[in-house]
Structures are given as structure tokens and as C-alpha cells.
Short mmCIF file of C-alpha atoms in Angstrom, two decimals:
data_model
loop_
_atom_site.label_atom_id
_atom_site.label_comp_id
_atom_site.label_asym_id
_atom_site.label_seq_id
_atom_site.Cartn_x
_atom_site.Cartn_y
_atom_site.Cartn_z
CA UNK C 1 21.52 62.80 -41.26
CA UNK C 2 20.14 61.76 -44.76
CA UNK C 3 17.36 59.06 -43.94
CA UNK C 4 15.48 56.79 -46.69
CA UNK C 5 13.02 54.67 -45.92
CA UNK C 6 12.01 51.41 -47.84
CA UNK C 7 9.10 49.53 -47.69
CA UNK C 8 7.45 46.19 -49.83
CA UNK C 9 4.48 48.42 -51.49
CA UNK C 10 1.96 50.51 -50.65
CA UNK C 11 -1.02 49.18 -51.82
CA UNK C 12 -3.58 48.08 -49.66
CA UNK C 13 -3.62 49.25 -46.05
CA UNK C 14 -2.51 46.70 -43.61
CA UNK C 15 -0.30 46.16 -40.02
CA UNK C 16 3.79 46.55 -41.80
CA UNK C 17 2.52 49.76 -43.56
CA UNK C 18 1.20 51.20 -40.16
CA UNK C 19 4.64 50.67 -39.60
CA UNK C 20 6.25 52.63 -42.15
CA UNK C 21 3.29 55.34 -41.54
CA UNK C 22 5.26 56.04 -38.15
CA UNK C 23 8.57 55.28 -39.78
CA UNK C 24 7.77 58.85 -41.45
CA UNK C 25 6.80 60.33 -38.30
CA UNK C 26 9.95 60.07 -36.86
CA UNK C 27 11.66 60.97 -39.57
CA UNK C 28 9.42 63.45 -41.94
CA UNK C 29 11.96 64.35 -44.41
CA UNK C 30 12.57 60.77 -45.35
CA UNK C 31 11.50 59.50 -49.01
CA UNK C 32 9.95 56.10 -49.42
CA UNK C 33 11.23 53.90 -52.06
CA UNK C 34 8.96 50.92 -52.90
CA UNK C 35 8.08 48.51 -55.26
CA UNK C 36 4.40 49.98 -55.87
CA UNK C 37 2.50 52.57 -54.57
CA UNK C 38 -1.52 53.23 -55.00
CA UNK C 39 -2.47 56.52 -54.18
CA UNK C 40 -6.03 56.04 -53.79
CA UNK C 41 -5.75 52.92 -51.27
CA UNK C 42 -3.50 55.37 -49.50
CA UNK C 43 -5.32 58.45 -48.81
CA UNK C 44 -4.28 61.07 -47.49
CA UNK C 45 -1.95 58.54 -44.73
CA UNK C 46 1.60 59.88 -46.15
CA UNK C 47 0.45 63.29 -46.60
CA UNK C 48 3.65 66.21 -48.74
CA UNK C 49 5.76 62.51 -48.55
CA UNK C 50 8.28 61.81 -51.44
CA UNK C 51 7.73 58.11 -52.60
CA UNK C 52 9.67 56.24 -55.32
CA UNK C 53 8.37 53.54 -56.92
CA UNK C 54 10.49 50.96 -58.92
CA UNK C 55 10.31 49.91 -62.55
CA UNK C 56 6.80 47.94 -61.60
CA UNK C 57 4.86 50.79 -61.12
CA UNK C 58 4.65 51.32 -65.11
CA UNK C 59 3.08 47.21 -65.61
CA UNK C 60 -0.92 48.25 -66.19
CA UNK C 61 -2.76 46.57 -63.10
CA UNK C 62 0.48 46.13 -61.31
CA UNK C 63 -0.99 47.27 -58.21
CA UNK C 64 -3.76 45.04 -58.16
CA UNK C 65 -1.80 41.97 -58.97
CA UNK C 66 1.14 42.46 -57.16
CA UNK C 67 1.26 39.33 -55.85
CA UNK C 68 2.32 37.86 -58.99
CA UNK C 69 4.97 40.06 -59.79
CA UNK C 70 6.78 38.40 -56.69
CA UNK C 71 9.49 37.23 -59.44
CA UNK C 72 10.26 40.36 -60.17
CA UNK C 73 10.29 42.18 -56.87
CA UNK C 74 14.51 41.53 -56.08
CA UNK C 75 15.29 43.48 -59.07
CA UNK C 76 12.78 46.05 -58.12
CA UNK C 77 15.21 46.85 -54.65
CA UNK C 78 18.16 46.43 -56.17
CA UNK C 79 17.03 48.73 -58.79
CA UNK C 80 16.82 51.61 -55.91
CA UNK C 81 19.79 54.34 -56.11
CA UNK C 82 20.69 54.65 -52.12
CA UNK C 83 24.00 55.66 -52.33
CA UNK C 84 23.46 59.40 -51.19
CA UNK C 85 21.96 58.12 -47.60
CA UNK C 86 23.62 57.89 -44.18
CA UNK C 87 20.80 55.56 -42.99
CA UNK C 88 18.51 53.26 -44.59
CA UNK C 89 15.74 51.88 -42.70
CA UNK C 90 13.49 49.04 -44.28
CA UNK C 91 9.98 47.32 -43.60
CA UNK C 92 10.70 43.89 -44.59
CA UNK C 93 8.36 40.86 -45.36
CA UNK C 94 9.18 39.38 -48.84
CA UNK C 95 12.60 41.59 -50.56
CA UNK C 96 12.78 45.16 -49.39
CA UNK C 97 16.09 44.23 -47.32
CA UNK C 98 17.76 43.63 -50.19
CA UNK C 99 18.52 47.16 -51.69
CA UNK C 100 21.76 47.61 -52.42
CA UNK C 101 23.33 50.31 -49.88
CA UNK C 102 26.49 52.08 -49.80
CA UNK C 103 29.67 51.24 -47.57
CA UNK C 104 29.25 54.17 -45.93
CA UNK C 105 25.48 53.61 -45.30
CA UNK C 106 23.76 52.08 -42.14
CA UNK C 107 21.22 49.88 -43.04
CA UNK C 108 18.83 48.70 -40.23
CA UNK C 109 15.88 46.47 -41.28
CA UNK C 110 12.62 45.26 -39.65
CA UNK C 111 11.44 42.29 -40.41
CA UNK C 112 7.53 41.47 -39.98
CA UNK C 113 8.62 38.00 -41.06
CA UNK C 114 11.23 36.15 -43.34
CA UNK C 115 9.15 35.60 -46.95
CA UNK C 116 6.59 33.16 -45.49
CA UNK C 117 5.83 31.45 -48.73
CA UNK C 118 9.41 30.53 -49.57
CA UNK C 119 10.26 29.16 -46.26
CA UNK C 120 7.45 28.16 -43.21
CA UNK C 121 4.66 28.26 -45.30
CA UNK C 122 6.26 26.41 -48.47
CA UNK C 123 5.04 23.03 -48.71
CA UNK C 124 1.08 23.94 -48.25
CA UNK C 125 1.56 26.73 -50.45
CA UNK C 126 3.68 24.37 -53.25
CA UNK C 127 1.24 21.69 -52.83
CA UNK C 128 -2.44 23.53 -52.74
CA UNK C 129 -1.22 24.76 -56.37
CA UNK C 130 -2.23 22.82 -59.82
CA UNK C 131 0.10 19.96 -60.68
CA UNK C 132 1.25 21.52 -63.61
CA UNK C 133 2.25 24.72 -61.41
CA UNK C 134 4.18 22.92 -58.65
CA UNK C 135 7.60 22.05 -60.41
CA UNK C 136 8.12 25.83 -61.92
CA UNK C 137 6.77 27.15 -58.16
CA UNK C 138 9.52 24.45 -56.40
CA UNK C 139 12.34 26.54 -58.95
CA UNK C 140 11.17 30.35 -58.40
CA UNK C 141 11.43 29.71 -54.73
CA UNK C 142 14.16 27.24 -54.88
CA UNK C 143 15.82 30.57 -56.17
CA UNK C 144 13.76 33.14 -54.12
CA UNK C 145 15.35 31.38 -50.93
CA UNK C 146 18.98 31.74 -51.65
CA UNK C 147 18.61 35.66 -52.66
CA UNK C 148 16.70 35.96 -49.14
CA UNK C 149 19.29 34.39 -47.51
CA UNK C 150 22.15 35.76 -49.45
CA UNK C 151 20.80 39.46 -49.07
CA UNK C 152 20.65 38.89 -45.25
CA UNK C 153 24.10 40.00 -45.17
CA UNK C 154 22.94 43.25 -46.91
CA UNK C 155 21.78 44.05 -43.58
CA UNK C 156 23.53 45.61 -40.77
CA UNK C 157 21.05 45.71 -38.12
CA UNK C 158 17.66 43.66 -38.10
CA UNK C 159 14.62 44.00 -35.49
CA UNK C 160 12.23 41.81 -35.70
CA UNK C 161 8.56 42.55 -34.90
CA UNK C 162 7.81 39.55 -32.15
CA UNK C 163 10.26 36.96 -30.36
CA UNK C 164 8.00 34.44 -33.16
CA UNK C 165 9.73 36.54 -36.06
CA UNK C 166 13.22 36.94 -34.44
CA UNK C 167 13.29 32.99 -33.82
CA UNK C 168 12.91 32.33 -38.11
CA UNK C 169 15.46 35.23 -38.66
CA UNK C 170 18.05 32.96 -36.28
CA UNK C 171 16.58 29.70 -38.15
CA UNK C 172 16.72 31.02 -41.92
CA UNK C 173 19.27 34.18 -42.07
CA UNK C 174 21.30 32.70 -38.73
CA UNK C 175 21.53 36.76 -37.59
CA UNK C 176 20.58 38.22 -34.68
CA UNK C 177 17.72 40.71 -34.15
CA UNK C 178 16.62 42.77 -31.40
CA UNK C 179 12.58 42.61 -31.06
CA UNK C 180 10.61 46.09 -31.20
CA UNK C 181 7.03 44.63 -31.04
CA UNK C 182 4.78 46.39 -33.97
CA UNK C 183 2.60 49.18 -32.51
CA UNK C 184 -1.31 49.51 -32.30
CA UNK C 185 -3.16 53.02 -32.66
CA UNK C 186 -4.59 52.93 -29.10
CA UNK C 187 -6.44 56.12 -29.48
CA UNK C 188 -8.45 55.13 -31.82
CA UNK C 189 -10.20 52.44 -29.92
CA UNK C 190 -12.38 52.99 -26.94
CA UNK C 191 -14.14 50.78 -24.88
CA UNK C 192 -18.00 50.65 -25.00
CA UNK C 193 -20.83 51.74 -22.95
CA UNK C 194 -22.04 47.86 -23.84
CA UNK C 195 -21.37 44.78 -25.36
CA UNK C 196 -23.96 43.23 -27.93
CA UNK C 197 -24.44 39.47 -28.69
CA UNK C 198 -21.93 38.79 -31.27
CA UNK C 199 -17.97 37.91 -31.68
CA UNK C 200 -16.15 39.54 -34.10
CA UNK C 201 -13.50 38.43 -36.39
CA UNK C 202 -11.18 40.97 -38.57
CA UNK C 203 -8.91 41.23 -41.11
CA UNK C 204 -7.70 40.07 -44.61
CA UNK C 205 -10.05 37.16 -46.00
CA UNK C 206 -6.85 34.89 -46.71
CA UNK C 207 -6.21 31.52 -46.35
CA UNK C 208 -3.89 31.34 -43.52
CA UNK C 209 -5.52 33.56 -40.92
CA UNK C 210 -8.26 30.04 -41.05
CA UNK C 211 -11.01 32.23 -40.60
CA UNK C 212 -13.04 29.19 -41.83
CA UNK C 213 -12.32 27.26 -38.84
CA UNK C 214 -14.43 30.18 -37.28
CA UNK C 215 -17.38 29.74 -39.95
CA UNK C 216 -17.64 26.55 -38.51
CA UNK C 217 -17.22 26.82 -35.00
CA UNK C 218 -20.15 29.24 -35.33
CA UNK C 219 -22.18 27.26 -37.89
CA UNK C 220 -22.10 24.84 -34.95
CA UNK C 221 -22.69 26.90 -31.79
CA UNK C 222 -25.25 29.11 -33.79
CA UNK C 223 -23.54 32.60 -31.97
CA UNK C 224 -23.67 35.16 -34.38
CA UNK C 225 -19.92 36.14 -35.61
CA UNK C 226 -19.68 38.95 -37.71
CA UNK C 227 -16.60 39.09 -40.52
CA UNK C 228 -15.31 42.55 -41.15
CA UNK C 229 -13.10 42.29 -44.28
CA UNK C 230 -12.20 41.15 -47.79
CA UNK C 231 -9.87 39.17 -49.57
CA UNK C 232 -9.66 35.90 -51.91
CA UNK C 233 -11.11 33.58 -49.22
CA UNK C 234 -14.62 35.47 -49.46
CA UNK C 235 -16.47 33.35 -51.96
CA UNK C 236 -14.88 30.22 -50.24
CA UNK C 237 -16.32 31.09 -46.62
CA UNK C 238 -19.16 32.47 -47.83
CA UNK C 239 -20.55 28.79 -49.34
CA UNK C 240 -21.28 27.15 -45.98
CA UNK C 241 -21.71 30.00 -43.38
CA UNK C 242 -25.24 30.10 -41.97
CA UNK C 243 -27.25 33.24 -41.25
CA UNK C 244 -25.95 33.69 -38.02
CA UNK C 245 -22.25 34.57 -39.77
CA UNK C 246 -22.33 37.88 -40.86
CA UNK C 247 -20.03 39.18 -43.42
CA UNK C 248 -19.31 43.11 -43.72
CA UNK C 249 -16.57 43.09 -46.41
CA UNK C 250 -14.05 46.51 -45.90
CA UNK C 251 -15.28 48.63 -43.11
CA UNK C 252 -14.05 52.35 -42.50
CA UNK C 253 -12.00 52.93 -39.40
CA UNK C 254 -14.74 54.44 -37.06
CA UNK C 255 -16.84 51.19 -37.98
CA UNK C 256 -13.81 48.92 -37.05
CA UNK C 257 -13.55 50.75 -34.02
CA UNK C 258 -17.32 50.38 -32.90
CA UNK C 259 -17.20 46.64 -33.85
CA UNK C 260 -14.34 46.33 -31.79
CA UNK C 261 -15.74 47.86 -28.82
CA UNK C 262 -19.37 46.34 -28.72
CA UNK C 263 -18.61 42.28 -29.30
CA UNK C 264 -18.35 39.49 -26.80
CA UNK C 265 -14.99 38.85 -28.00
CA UNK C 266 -12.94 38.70 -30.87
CA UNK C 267 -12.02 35.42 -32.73
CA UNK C 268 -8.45 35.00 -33.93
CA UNK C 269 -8.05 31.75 -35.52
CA UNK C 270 -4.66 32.08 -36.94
CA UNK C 271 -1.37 31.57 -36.70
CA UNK C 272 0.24 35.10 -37.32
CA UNK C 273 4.16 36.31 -37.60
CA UNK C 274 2.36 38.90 -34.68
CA UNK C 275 -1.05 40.26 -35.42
CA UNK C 276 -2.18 43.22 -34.88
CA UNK C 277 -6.18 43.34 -34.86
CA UNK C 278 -5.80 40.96 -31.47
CA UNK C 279 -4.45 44.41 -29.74
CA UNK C 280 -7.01 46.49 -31.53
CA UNK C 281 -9.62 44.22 -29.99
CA UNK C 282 -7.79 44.87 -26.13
CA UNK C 283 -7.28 48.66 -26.97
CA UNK C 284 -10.86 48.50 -26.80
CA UNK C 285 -11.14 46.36 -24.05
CA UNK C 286 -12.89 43.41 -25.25
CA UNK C 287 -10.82 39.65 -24.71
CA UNK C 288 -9.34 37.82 -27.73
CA UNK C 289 -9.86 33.54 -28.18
CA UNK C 290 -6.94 33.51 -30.02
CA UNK C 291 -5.09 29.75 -31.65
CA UNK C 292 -2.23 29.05 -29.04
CA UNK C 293 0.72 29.63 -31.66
CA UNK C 294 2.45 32.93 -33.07
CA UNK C 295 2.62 36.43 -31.79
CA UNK C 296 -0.62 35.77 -29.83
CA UNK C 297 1.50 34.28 -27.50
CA UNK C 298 3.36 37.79 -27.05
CA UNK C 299 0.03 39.97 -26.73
CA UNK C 300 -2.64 38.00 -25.01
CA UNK C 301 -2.29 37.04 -21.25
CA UNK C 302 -4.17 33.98 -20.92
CA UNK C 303 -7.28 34.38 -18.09
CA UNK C 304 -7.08 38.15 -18.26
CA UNK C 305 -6.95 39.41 -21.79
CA UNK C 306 -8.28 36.70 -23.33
CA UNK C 307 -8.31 32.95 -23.88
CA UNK C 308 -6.39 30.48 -25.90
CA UNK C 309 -7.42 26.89 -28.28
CA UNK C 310 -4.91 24.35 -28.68
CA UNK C 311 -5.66 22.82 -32.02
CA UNK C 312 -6.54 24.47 -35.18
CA UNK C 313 -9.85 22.68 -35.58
CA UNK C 314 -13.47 24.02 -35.14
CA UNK C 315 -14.20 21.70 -31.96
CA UNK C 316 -10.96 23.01 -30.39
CA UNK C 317 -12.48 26.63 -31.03
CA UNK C 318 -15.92 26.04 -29.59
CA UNK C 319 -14.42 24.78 -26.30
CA UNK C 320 -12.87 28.13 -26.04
CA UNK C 321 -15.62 30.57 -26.83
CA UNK C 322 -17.47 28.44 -24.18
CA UNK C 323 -14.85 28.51 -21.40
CA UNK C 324 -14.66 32.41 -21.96
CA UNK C 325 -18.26 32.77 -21.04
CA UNK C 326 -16.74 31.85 -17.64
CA UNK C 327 -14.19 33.84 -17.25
CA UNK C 328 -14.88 37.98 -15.65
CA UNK C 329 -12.83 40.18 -17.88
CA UNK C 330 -11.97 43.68 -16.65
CA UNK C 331 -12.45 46.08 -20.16
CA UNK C 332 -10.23 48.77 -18.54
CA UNK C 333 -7.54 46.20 -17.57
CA UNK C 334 -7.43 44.88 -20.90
CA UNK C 335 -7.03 47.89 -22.45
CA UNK C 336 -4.13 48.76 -20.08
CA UNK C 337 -2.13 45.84 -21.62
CA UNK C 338 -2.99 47.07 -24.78
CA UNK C 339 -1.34 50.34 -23.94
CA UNK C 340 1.55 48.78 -23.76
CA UNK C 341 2.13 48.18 -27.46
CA UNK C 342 0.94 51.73 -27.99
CA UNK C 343 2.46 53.90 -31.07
CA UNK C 344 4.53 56.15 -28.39
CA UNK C 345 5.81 53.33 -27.03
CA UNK C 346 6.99 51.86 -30.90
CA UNK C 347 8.41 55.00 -31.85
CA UNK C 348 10.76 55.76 -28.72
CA UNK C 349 12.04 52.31 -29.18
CA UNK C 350 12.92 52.73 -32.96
CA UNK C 351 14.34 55.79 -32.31
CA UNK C 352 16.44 54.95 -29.55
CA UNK C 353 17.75 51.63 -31.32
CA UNK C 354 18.65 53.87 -34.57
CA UNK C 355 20.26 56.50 -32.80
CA UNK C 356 22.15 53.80 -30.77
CA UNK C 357 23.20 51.69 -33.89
CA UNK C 358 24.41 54.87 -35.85
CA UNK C 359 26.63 55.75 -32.81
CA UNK C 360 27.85 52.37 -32.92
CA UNK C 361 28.14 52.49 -36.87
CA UNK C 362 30.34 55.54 -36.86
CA UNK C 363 32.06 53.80 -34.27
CA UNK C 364 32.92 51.17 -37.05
CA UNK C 365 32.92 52.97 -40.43
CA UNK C 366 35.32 56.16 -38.75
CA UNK C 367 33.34 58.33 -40.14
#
């Protein structure tokens, strides 16, 4: 069977490229075709792997500005030449499902979540931009919409990575999906010997994720909270945090991994399509205060994995690092639930679902 595998771009390492990472696994003579690839941010993570990139990769800087190439990113897929495969399996969040396949061709696609900035997250995004920016933003997604929705019936199979994302892909693309929740590297996350005096939050500094409703929560209850990551927001949170916030910027893995295991608990103040660093933080057996909303829902079991807030504001927050203090966690039975999401687990459900689908598929095509 002739597999290719698509994917947004590979340029900074995050949870839908962990994804694709075991994607490859299952099937190691697949190529990757994606928008744009960085080498360097990579590694060594798709080691002997054939990737093709689209006509973007030749724009100077393209990598680090991807973001605004977003225009440009349907012709990019279409641009891709799939016709040779049997099976096409894509790692959606913005256009990758809408490479144009053959009849013949199976195409199942997983969605991390519909294009969040032309549908759920619209308006704030629209209206946080400069006046003169919003009416030309209100047309480019105007248009970005009905090619999402219109390419939804590129697709013949969709799985979605949490009930949260299969709910918009009923809303917005009124299809169907089967939910494979996204997997979290359980091995490399151990619980500690201790725990120090400090909550942890993790992740890409971006707006969304509100990690500056934790700056102020902890400005306020004067707990130390240490920040491990980068992004756009840094300057931004940076202004009013007080000495007890600690920020890190990138960390390696094997730092991660001993934050993880050593803090009172880990702060997730968003509201995510699912989100992985909350199971990170129970692989290593430490409980998660986690905004009530999202995939949280799906991962954290209220009382015994961690704890939830109801409102996204900083009082909301504080009332729910306090009422963990009284709650007994068991590390080892966190970390059991986290087990549960493990990579093993992910990649015997993808492979069972594509095996099943292409039996059904033949079934359909006759061939």
C-alpha cells in the first residue's frame, strides 16, 4: 500500500507534529508533504524521512513567518501531486485537508481543530487587530471559511483529536468524525522523589492559552510559578509579573521533564482544542488546575487528577490553587490515567481505524 502523509509545517516543535512523528512510525516508508519544513527546529525527530515542501519553502524567512503566509497556504496543498497514493493521511489544523487526492485514493484526515482563527476564535482575533487591518482580515477569512468548508468534502474519513474538536467538525464541516485522542510520550516523564514549592505552567507564550491570567493569580497569592516557554506574549507577561514568576523561555526535554515532576501542580489556564502538556504534567504524576472548558474536560478527572476554575479570571484561578492544597493526590494514580493516552495506545487506534476504513474503501471504490 502506497502511504503519504501530509502535515501543516514543520517548523517549530509542538503537540499535531508529535502526531505526525508517530504517523511515520507506523508507516516508515511514507513521505511527508508540507507547506514548510525547518530542519534545524527538527532535529534529528524524522530521521532517513522523505519530506516535500510546497512552493513556500523558496520565500526567504518563510519559516519564521509562516504565520503570515496563511493566504497562501490552500494553494500550497493543492499544489501537492498525490495521485500515485492508495492512502493519504493528513494532520489538519488550518489547510492540509485540502490536497487534492485521486478517485482512487483514500484520504483519512485528523483534525486537531477546524482553522480556529477563521471560525471560534474570529471575532477576538478580527477585532484585537488595527482598524485599518480589520475590513481586509473580515475578506481573507470571509474567503478562508468557504475553502475550509468546501474542501471538507475532500475528505473521506476525519478523526478528530477530542470529543471538543469532533463537536466544531459537526458545527462547521457538518461530517462526522470518530475521536482518537492525541497521544503523550509517557516514558519520558517520571514522577519525582519530591515536590518543590512552585507551580509550573508550559507551553507556547500565545495569547489564547491566557497564561496572563496566571501572572496574576500569582502576582496576587505571591506562590512562585515558573513559565517554561516562548512565544509573542513574552514581552507582554513579562511587564507586570513580580519576582516570584519565573520565566525560563525554551527548555530542553530532560528539563521539561524535571519541571514536570518536581512542582506542586501545573497551571493550565486555557481553553485548548485538547492540550497536551496537562497529560505531560499527570505522566509525571503531579495534578493539573486546569480552566473548566476544552479538552481538559477529556483528560483531567476532577478530585483525583487535578482540579478545575470556572471563570477565566485571576480570582477564579486563586480559588483553585487554594482548594488543591486540600485535596491528597496519589502521583502513581495520576500517572496511571495518564497512561491511558499513552503513544501505544494512539498508534493501535490509528492503525486499526486505517486498516478498517481501507477495507471499507475497497469495499466502495471495487478496487
Amino acid at each position: 500500500m502506497r502511504v503519504a502523509l501530509v502535515h501543516e509545517f514543520l517548523v517549530t516543535w509542538g503537540g499535531s507534529d508529535l502526531v505526525v512523528q508517530k504517523f511515520a512510525e507506523i508507516y516508515p516508508d511514507a513521505p511527508i508533504y508540507t507547506a514548510l519544513y525547518d530542519r534545524g527546529a527538527m532535529g534529528s525527530r524524522f530521521p532517513g524521512r522523505v519530506i516535500k515542501t510546497s512552493f513556500l519553502q523558496r520565500i526567504p524567512c518563510a519559516a519564521r513567518r509562516h504565520r503570515l503566509l496563511m493566504p497562501f497556504f490552500p494553494l500550497a496543498f493543492e499544489g501537492f501531486d498525490l495521485s500515485g497514493y492508495d492512502l493519504v493521511l493528513s494532520s489538519h489544523h488550518m489547510a492540509a485537508k485540502g490536497v487534492i487526492t485521486a478517485p482512487r485514493t483514500c484520504h483519512v484526515c485528523f483534525v486537531h481543530t477546524p482553522m480556529r482563527y477563521a471560525w471560534d476564535m474570529y471575532h477576538d482575533f478580527v477585532g484585537r487587530q488595527r482598524r485599518v487591518l480589520r475590513f481586509p482580515m473580515r475578506v481573507l477569512f470571509h474567503y478562508l471559511r468557504g475553502w475550509d468548508v468546501a474542501t471538507a468534502g475532500r475528505v473521506d474519513y476525519f478523526i478528530a483529536n477530542s470529543r471538543n474538536v469532533a463537536n466544531r467538525i459537526a458545527k462547521y464541516y457538518r461530517r462526522d468524525a470518530v475521536v482518537v485522542h492525541s497521544p503523550v510520550e509517557a516514558s519520558r516523564f517520571f514522577t519525582g522523589a519530591g515536590v518543590d514549592d512552585y507551580y509550573l505552567a508550559a507551553g507556547r507564550l500565545v495569547r489564547y492559552k491566557r497564561i496572563d491570567l496566571a501572572v496574576e493569580a500569582f502576582n496576587r497569592l505571591g506562590r512562585r510559578l515558573v513559565i517554561a516557554g516562548a512565544g509573542p506574549e513574552t514581552g507582554r507577561l513579562r511587564g507586570p509579573a513580580k519576582g516570584n514568576v519565573e520565566f525560563r523561555g525554551f527548555v530542553s526535554d530532560e528539563e521539561l521533564a524535571g519541571l514536570y515532576s518536581r512542582c506542586r501542580g501545573f497551571i493550565f489556564p486555557g481553553e485548548e482544542d485538547f492540550g497536551i502538556t496537562p497529560l505531560e504534567a499527570q505522566a509525571s504524576g503531579r495534578p493539573v488546575i486546569a480552566y473548566r472548558a476544552g479538552g481538559a474536560l477529556e483528560t483531567v478527572v476532577e478530585g483525583e487528577t487535578g482540579v478545575f476554575f470556572d471563570e477565566q479570571t485571576p480570582e477564579s484561578l486563586m480559588r483553585a490553587v487554594e482548594a488543591a492544597d486540600g485535596v491528597r493526590f496519589d502521583p502513581e494514580r495520576i500517572r496511571a490515567h495518564a497512561l491511558g493516552f499513552d503513544v501505544a495506545v494512539f498508534k493501535e487506534k490509528i492503525g486499526n481505524f486505517v486498516e478498517e476504513k481501507m477495507k471499507e474503501w475497497k469495499g466502495k471504490t471495487g478496487i
